[in-house]
Coordinates of C-alpha atoms in Angstrom, one line a residue:
Chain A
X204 CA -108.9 197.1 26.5
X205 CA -105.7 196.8 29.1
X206 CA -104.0 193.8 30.5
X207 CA -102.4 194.4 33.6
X208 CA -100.7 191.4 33.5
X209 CA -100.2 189.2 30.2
X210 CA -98.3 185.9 30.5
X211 CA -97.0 184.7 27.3
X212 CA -95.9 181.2 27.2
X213 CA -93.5 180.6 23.8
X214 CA -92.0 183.8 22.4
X215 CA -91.2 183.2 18.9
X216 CA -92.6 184.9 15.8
X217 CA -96.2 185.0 17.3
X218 CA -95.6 185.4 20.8
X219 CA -93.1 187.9 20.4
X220 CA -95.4 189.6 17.8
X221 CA -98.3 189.6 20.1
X222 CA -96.2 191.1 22.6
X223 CA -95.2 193.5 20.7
X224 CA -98.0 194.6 19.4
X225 CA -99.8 195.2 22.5
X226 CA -96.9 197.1 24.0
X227 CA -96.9 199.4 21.1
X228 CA -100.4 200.2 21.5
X229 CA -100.2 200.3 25.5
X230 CA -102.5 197.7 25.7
X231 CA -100.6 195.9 28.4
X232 CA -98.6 196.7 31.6
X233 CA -96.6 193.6 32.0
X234 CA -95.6 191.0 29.8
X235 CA -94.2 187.9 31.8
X236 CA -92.5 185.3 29.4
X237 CA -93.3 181.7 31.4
X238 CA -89.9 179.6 30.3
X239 CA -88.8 175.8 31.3
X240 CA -85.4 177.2 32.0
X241 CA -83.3 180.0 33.5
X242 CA -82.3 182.0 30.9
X243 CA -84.6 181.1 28.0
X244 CA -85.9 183.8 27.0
X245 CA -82.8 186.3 27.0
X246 CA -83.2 186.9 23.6
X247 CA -86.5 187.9 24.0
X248 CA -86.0 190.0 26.9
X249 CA -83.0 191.6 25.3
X250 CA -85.4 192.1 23.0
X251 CA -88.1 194.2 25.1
X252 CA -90.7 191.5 24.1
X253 CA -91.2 190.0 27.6
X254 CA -90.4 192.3 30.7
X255 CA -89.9 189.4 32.8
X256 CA -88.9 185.7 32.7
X257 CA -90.3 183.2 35.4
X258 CA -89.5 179.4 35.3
X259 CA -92.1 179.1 38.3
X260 CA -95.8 178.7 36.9
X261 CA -98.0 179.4 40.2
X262 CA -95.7 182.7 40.5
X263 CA -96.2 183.8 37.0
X264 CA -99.7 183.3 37.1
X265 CA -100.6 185.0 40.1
X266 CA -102.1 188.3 39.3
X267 CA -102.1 187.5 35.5
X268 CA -105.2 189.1 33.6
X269 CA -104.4 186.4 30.4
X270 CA -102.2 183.3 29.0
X271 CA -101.1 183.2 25.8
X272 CA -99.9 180.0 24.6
X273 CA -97.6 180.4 21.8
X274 CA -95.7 177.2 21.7
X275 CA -95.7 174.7 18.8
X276 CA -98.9 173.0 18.5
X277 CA -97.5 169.3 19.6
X278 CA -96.1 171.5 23.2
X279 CA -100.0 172.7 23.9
X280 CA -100.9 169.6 26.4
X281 CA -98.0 169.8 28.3
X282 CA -97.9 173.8 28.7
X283 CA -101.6 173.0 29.6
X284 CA -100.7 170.4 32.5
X285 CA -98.4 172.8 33.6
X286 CA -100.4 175.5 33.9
X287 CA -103.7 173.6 35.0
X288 CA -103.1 173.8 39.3
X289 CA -102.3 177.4 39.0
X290 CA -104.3 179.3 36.8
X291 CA -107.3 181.4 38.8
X292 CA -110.1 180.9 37.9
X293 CA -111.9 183.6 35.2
X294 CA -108.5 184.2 33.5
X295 CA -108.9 184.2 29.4
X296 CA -106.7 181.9 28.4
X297 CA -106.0 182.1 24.3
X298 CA -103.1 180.3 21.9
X299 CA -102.1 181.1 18.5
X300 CA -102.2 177.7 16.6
X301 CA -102.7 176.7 13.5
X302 CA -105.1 173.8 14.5
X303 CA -108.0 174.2 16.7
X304 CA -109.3 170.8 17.5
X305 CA -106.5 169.3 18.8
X306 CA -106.1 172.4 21.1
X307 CA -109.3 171.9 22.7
X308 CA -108.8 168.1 23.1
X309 CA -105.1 169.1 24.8
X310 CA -107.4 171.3 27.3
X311 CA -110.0 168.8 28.2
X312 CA -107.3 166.5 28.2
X313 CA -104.9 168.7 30.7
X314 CA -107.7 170.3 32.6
X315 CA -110.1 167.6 33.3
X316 CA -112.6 169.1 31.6
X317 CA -112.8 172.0 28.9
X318 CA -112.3 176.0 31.3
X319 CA -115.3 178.2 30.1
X320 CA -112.3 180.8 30.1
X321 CA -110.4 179.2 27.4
X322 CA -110.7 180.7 24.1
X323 CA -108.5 179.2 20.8
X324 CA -107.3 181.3 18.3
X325 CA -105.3 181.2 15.3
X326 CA -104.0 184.3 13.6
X327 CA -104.4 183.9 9.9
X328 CA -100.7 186.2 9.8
X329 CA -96.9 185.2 9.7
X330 CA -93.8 184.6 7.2
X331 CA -91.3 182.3 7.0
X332 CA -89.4 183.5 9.3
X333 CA -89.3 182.3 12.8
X334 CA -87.6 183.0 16.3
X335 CA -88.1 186.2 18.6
X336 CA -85.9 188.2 16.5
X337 CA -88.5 188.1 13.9
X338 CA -91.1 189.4 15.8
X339 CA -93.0 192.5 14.2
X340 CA -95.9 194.5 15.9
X341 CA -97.6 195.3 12.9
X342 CA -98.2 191.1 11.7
X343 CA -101.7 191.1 12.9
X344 CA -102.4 194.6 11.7
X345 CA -105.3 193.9 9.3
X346 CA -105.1 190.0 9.4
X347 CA -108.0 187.7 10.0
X348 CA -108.0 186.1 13.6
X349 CA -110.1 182.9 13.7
X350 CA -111.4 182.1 17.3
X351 CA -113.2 178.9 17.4
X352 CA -114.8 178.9 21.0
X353 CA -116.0 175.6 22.3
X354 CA -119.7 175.3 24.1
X355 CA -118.9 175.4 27.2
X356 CA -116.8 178.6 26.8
X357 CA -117.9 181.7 28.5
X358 CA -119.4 184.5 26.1
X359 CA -117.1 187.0 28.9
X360 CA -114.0 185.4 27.9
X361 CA -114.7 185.4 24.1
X362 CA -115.5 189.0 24.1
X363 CA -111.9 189.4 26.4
X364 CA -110.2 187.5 23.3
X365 CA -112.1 189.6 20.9
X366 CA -111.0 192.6 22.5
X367 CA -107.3 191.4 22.7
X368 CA -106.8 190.8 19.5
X369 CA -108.6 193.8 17.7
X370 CA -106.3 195.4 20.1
X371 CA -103.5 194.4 17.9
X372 CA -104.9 195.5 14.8
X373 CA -106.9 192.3 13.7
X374 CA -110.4 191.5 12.3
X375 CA -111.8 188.6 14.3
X376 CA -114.2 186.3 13.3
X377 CA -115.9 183.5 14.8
X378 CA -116.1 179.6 13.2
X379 CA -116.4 175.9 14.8
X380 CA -113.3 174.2 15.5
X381 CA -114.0 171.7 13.5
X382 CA -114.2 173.6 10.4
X383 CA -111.3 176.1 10.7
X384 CA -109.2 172.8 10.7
X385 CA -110.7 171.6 7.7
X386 CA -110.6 174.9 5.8
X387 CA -106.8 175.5 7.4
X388 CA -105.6 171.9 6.0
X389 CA -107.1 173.0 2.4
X390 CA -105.0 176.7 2.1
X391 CA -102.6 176.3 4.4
X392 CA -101.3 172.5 5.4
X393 CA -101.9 170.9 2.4
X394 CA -100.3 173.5 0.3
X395 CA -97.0 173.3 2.8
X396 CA -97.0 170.2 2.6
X397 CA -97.3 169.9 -1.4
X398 CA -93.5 172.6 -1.0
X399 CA -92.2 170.8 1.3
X400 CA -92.3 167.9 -1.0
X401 CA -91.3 169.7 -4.4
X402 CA -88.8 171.3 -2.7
X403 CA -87.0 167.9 -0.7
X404 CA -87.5 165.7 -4.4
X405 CA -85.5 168.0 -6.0
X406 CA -82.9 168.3 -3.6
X407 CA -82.6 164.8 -3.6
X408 CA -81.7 164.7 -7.4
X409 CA -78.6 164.1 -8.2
X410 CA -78.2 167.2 -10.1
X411 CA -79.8 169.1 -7.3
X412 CA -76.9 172.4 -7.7
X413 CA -78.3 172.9 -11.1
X414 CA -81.6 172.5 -10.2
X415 CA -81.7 175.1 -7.7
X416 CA -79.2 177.2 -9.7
X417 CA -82.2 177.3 -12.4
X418 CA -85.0 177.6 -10.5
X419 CA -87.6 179.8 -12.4
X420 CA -90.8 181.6 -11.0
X421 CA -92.7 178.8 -9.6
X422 CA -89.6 177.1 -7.7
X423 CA -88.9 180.1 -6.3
X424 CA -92.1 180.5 -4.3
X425 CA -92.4 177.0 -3.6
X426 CA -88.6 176.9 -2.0
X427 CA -90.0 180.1 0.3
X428 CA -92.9 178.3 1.6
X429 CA -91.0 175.4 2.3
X430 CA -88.2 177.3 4.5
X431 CA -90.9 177.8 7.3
X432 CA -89.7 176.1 10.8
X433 CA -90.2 172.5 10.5
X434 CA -91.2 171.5 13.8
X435 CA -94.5 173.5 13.8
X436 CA -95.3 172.0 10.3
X437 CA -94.4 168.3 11.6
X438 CA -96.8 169.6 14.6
X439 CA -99.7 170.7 12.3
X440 CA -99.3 167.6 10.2
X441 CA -99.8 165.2 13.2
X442 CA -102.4 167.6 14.9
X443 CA -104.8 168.3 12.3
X444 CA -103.9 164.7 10.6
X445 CA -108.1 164.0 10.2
X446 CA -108.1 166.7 7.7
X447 CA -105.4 166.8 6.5
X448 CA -105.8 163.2 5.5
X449 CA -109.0 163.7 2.9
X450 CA -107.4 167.1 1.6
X451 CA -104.1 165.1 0.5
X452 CA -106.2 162.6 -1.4
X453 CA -108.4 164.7 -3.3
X454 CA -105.1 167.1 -4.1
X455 CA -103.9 163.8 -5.7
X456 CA -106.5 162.7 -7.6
X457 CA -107.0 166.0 -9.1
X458 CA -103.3 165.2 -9.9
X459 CA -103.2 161.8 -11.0
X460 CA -106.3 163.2 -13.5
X461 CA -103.8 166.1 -14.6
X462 CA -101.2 163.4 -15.1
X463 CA -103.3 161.0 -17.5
X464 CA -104.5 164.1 -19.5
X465 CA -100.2 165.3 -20.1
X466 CA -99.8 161.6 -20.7
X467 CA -102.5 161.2 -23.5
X468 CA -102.4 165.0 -24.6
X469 CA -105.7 165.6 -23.6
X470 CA -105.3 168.8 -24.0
X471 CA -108.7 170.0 -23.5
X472 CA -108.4 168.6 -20.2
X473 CA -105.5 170.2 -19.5
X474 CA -107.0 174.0 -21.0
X475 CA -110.0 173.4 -18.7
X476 CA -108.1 173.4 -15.8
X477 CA -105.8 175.6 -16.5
X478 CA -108.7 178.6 -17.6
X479 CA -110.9 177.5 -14.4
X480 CA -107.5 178.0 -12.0
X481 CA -106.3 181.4 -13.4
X482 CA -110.5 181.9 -12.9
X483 CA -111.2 181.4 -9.9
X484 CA -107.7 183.3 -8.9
X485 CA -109.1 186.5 -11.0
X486 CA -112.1 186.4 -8.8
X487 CA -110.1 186.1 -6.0
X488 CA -107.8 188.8 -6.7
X489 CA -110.9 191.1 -7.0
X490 CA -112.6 190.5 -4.1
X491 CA -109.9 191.3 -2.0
X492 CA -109.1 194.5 -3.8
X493 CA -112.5 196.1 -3.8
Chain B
X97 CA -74.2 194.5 -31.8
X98 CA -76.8 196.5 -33.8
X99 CA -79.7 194.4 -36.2
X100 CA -80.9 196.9 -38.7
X101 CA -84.6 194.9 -38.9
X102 CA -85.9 192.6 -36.4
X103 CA -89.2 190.3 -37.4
X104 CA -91.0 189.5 -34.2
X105 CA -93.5 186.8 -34.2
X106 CA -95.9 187.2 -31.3
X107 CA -95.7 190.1 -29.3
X108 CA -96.5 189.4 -25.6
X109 CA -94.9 189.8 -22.7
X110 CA -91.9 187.8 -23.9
X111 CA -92.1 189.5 -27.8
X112 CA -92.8 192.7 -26.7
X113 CA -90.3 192.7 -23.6
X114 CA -87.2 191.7 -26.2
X115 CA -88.2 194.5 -28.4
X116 CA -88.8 197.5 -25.8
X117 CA -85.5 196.2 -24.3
X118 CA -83.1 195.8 -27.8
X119 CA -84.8 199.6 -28.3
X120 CA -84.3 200.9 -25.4
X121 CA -80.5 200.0 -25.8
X122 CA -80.2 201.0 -29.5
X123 CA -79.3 197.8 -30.4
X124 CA -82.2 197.7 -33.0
X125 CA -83.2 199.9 -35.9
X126 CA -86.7 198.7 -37.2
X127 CA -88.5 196.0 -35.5
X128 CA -91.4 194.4 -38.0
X129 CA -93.9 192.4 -36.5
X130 CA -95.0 189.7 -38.3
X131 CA -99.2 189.6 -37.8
X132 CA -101.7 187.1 -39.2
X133 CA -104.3 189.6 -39.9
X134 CA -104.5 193.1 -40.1
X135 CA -104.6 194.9 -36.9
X136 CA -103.3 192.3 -34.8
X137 CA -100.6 194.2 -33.6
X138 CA -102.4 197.2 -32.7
X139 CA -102.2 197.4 -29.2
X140 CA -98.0 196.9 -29.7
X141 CA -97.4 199.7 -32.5
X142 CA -99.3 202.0 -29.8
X143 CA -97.3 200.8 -27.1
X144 CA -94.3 201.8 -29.3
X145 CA -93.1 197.5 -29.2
X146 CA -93.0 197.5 -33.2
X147 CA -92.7 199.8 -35.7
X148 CA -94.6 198.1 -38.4
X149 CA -97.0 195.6 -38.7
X150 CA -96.6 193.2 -41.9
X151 CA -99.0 190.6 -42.9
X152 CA -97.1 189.0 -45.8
X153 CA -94.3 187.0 -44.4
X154 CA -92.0 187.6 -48.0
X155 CA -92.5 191.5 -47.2
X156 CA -91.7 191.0 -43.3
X157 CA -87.8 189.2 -44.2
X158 CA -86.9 190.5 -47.2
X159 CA -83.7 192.2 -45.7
X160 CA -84.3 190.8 -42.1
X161 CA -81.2 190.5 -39.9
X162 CA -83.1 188.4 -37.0
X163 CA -85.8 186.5 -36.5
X164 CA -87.4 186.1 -33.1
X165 CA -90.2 183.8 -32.4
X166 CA -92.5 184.8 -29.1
X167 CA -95.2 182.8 -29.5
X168 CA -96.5 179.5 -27.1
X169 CA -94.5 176.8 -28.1
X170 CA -97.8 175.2 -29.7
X171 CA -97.4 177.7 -32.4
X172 CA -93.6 177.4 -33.3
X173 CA -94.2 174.5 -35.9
X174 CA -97.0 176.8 -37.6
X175 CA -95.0 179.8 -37.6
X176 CA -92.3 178.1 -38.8
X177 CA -93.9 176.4 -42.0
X178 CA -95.1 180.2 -42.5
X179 CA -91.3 181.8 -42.7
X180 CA -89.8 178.6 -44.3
X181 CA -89.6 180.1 -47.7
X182 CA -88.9 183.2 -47.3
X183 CA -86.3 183.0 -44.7
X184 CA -82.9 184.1 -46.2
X185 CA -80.1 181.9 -45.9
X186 CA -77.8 182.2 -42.8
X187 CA -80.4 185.0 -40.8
X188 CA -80.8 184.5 -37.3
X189 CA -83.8 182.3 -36.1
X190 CA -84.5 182.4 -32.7
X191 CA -87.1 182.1 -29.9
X192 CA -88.1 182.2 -26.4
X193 CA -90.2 179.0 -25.6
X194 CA -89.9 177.5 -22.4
X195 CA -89.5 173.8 -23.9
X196 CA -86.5 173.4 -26.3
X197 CA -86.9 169.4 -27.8
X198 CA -90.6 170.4 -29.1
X199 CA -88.6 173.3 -30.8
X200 CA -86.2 171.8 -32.7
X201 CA -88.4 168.9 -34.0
X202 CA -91.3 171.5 -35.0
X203 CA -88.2 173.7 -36.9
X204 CA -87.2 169.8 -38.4
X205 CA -90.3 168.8 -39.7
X206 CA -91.2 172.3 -40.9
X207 CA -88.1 173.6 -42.4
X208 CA -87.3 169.5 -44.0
X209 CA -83.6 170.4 -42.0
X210 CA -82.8 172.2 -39.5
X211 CA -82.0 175.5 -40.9
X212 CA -77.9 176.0 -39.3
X213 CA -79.1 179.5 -38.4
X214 CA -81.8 178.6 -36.1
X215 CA -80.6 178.7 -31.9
X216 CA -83.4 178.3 -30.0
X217 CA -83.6 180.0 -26.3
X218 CA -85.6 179.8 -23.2
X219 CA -85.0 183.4 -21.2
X220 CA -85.5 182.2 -17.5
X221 CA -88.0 185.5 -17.4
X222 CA -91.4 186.4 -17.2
X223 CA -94.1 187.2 -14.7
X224 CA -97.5 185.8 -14.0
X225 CA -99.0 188.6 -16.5
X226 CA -99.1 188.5 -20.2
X227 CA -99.9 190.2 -23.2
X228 CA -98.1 193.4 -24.7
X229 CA -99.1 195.6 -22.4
X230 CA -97.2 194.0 -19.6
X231 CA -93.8 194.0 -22.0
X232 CA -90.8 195.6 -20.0
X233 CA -87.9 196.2 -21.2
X234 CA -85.8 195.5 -17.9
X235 CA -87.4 191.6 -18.1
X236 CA -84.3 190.0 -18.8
X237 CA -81.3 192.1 -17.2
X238 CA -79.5 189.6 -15.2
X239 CA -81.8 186.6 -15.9
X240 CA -80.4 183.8 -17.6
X241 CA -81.2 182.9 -21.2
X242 CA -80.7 178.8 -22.0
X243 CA -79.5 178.7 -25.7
X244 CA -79.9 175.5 -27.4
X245 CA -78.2 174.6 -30.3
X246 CA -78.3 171.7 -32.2
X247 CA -75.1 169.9 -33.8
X248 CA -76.5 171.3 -37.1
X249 CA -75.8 175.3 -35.7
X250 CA -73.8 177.0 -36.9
X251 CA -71.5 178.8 -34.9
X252 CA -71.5 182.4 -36.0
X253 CA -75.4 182.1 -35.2
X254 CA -74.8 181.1 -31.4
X255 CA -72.6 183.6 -31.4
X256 CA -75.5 186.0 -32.8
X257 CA -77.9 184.3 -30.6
X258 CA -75.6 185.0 -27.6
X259 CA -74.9 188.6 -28.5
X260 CA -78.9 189.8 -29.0
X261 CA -79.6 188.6 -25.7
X262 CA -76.6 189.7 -23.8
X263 CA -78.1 193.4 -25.2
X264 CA -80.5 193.2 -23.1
X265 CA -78.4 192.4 -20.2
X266 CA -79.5 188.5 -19.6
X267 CA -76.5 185.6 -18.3
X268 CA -76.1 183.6 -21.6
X269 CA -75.4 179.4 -21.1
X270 CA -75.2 177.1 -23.2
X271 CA -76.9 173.3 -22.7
X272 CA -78.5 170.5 -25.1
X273 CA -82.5 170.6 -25.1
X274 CA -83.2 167.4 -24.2
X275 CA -81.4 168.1 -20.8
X276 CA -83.0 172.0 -20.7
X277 CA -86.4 170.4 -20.8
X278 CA -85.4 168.0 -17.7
X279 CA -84.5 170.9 -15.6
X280 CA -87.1 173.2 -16.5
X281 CA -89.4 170.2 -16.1
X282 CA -88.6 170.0 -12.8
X283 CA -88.1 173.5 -11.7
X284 CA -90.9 175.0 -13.7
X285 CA -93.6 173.0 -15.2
X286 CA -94.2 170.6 -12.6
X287 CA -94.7 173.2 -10.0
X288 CA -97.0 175.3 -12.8
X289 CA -98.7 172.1 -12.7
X290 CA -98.9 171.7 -8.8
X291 CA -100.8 175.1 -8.4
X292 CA -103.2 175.1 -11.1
X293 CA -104.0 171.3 -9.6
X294 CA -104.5 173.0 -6.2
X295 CA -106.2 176.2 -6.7
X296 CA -108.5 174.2 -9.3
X297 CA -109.3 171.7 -6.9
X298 CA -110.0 174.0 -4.1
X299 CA -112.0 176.2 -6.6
X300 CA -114.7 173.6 -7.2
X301 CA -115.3 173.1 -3.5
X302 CA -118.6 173.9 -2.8
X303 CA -117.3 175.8 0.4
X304 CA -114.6 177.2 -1.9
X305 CA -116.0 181.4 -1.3
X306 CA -114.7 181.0 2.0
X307 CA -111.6 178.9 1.0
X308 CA -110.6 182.1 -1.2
X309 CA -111.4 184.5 2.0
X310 CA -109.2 182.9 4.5
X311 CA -106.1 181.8 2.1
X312 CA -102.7 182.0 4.0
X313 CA -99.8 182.6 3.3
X314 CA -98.7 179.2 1.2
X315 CA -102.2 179.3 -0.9
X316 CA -101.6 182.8 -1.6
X317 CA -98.5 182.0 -4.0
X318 CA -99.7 178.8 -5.4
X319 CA -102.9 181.2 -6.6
X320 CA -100.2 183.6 -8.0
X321 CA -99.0 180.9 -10.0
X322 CA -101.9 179.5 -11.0
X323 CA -102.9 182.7 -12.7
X324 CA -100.2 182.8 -15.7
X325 CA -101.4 182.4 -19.0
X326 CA -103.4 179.0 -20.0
X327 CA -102.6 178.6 -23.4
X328 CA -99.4 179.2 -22.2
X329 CA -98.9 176.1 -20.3
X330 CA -101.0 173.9 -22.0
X331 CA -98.6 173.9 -25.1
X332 CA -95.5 173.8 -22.2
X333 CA -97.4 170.1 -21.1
X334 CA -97.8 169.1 -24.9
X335 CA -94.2 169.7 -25.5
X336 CA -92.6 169.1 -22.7
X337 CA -94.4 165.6 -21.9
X338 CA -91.3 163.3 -22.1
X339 CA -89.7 165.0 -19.4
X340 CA -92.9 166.3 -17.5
X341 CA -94.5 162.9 -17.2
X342 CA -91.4 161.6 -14.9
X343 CA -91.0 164.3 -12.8
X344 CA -94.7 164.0 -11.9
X345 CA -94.7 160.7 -11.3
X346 CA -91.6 161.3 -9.1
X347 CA -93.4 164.1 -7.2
X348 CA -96.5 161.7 -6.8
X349 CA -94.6 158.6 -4.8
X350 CA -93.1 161.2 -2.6
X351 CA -96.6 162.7 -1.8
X352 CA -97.5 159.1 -1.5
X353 CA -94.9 158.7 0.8
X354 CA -96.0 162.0 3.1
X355 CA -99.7 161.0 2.7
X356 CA -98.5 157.4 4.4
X357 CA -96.0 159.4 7.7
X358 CA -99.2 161.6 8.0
X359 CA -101.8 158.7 7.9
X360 CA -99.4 156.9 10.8
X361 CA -98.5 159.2 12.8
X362 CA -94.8 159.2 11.5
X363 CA -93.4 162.2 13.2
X364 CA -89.5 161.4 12.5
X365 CA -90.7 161.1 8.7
X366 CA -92.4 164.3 8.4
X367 CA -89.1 166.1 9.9
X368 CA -86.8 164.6 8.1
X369 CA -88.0 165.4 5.1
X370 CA -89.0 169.6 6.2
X371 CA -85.8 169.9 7.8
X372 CA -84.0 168.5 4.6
X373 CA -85.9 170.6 2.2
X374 CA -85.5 173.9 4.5
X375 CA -81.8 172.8 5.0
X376 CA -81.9 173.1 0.8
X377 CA -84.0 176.1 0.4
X378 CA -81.4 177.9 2.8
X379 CA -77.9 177.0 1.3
X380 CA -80.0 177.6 -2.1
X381 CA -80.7 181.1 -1.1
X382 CA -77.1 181.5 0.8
X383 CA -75.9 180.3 -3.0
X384 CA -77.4 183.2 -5.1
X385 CA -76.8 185.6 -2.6
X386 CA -73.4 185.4 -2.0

C-alpha cells in the first residue's frame, strides 16, 4: 500500500502516531496536516509528523489519496462540514475515535447523506499521554484496529482502510457500529469514568496531601488512567452517552450488592466475587499469552 | 539490629518477603516458622524463607526475639489465641495486615490486654501475586511501613518495631489505627473493591469472551487488580468495614452524580470534574518525583 497524498486532520497522540508510522514504513509520500489556523501545527511540523500545513481545505484536499480525522470526537461534525464541498469523490476517508456511532451520524449529518468512501475506525492503542510530542510509530504495532463500516460503504474503501492500517503494524477486524460502542463503553469508558471519579473524590478530601502521599497499588493505577486528556473523555462521555448510560447502571448495582454484602459481612458474597473476578482475569491472562 | 530467632506466622508473599529480606541483610540468625500442620511450610524451607518449620507454638518461642504475623487479617485473632501463652513477656509482636483497628481488638480479645510489646504494621508493599514463591526480598526497600501503636505500647517495642523494618530498607511513620484504616480505606480497599466489582460484572456478560479480547487500556489495570488474592481482601472488607462502608458510599453519590451529567448531557460537569482529578493526579506525580 502507498498514499501519495495523506491529509491528517488533528495531529495529536493518534494523528501524529499514524503519521508516523506510515512514514517510517514509506507508506506515504506526503503528509499534509489540515489546521484552523496559521501556525497550528508547528509543533508537529517541527516534529516531522506533517510535511505541510494548510489552513485552506479545497487546497489541501486536492490530490489527496485519504483523510484522516483525528480530532476529539465532539470536533468530527464540524471537521466533516468543513471538509464536505471539497473532498473528490472515491477518497477513503477514516478517523480514529473511540465511538463509532456518533461518527457516522456526524457524516450523514455533515454530508447529506452517509459517502460509500467513508470508513470509521478506532484503534484499540494509546497511553495517557497526549499532544504531538507523544506521538510514537510503533502504537499500533500489534494493536487491534476496529473498523465498523456502515451499509452503504464501499467494499473498495474498506479494503483501502484495511490496507492502511495493517500498514502500520495493526490487526484489523471488522464489527457493527453499534456494538463496538457498546463493548468500548464496557472496557474502556465506563472504567475511565469509574478513575476519573475515585481519583476527583479523593482529591476533594480534606486530607487529600495524605491521601495521595499514601496511595498504595490500586490508587496508583487508578490516578494513571485518570490523567488521560479530559476533553476527549468529556467527548466520549457525551458521544457514546446510550451506552454508556446502561453500562454505569449495572456497574452500580453490582456495587451497591458489594456494598450491602461489606455492610452485613456477607462474606460469602463477598469471596464469590472476589474468586470469580481473579477468575475470569486468570483466563484472560492466558488467552492472551498463548 | 540483629534478632537471633524470628517466628514467622504465615509465609506468603508478605511472610516470606520480610524473611528473604532480614536474611539477605544479616539482620536475622534463625527464622522459625510457625505451621499448623506438618509440611505446611514446605514450599518456604525449599525456597530458603525459613529455616525450620515448628508445629508446637511453646517449641516455636521459647527464646524468640520477634514475632511476626503474615497472615490475612481474618487470621490474626486465631493466631493470636495460639501464641498467647507461650509468648514471653516484653518480645516483639508484630504484623503486616493491611487493616490496623481489626488488629488491635483481635490482639485485645485474644491476649485479655493488649500485650505492651505488640506494634502492629501495615508495609505499603505487595504485588498482585501471592504465595511464597513470589517472596522478594527487595519488597519493601523504600516503601513505607504504617506502625500502629496503641497507648498501651511500649516504647522500646516501637522502637524494635521501627528498627526490623527499617532493615529492610522501608520509610517508617507513625499514625493511630483508626485513622490508618480511613486512609487505606480510601486509597486501597475501595479501589480493590472497584475492580473486582467491574471485572466481575463484565465477566458474567454473556458477550464477556469478546469483552476480555478487546480490553483497553483502563480495563487492562482494573483486571490487574482484580486478580490479587481473594481471601486476601475479603478479610480486608470484614475488618476494615467501619471505614470501608463510608468511603463507598462516598464513591457511590459521586458516580451518581456522573451517571446524572452523562444522562443530560452535562458537558461543563463531566470537565470539571476530569480536569480536577488530572489536575490532582499531576501535582500528585510532580509531588513524589521531586
Amino acid at each position: 500500500m502507498h498514499l501519495g497524498r495523506l491529509v491528517l486532520v488533528g495531529v495529536g497522540l493518534m494523528g501524529g502516531s499514524l503519521a508516523a508510522a506510515l512514514k517510517r514504513s514509506h507508506a506515504v509520500g506526503e503528509v499534509v496536516g489540515l489546521a484552523r489556523e496559521p501556525g497550528e501545527l508547528a509543533r508537529a511540523l517541527e516534529l516531522g509528523l506533517v510535511d505541510r500545513e494548510e489552513t485552506d481545505p479545497a487546497a489541501a484536499l486536492a490530490c489527496a489519496d485519504a483523510v484522516v480525522v483525528a480530532t476529539p470526537v465532539g470536533a468530527a461534525e464540524a471537521v466533516f462540514r468543513r471538509i464536505a464541498p471539497h473532498l473528490p469523490a472515491g477518497v477513503l476517508v477514516t478517523d480514529v475515535g473511540s465511538t463509532k456511532g456518533s461518527v457516522l451520524a456526524a457524516a450523514r449529518s455533515a454530508f447529506g447523506e452517509l459517502p460509500p468512501s467513508l470508513v470509521p475506525a478506532h484503534p484499540i492503542a494509546g497511553t495517557e499521554a497526549s499532544g504531538p510530542a507523544a506521538a510514537d510509530p510503533a502504537l499500533f504495532q500489534g494493536r487491534r484496529v476496529i473498523l465498523t463500516p456502515a451499509p452503504e460503504s464501499d467494499s473498495g474503501a474498506v479494503a483501502a482502510a484495511r490496507a492502511l492500517w495493517e500498514a502500520v503494524g495493526a490487526e484489523v477486524v471488522e464489527m457493527a457500529a453499534e456494538h463496538h460502542d457498546e463493548v468500548l463503553a464496557a472496557t474502556s469508558h465506563l472504567p475511565h469514568l469509574l478513575a476519573y471519579a475515585l481519583v476527583d473524590s479523593l482529591a476533594r478530601r480534606d486530607d487529600n496531601d495524605e491521601i495521595f502521599d499514601f496511595a498504595a497499588g490500586g490508587f496508583r493505577d487508578f490516578t494513571r488512567i485518570a490523567s488521560s486528556d479530559p476533553v476527549m473523555w468529556h467527548d466520549i462521555c457525551r458521544a457514546n452517552r446510550d451506552a454508556l448510560l446502561p453500562a454505569l447502571a449495572g456497574f452500580r448495582a453490582e456495587l451497591q450488592r458489594l456494598e450491602t454484602a461489606v455492610a452485613e459481612g456477607d462474606g460469602d458474597y463477598l469471596l464469590t466475587v472476589f474468586r470469580r473476578a481473579k477468575a475470569a482475569r486468570d483466563r484472560f491472562i492466558e488467552g492472551n499469552e498463548s
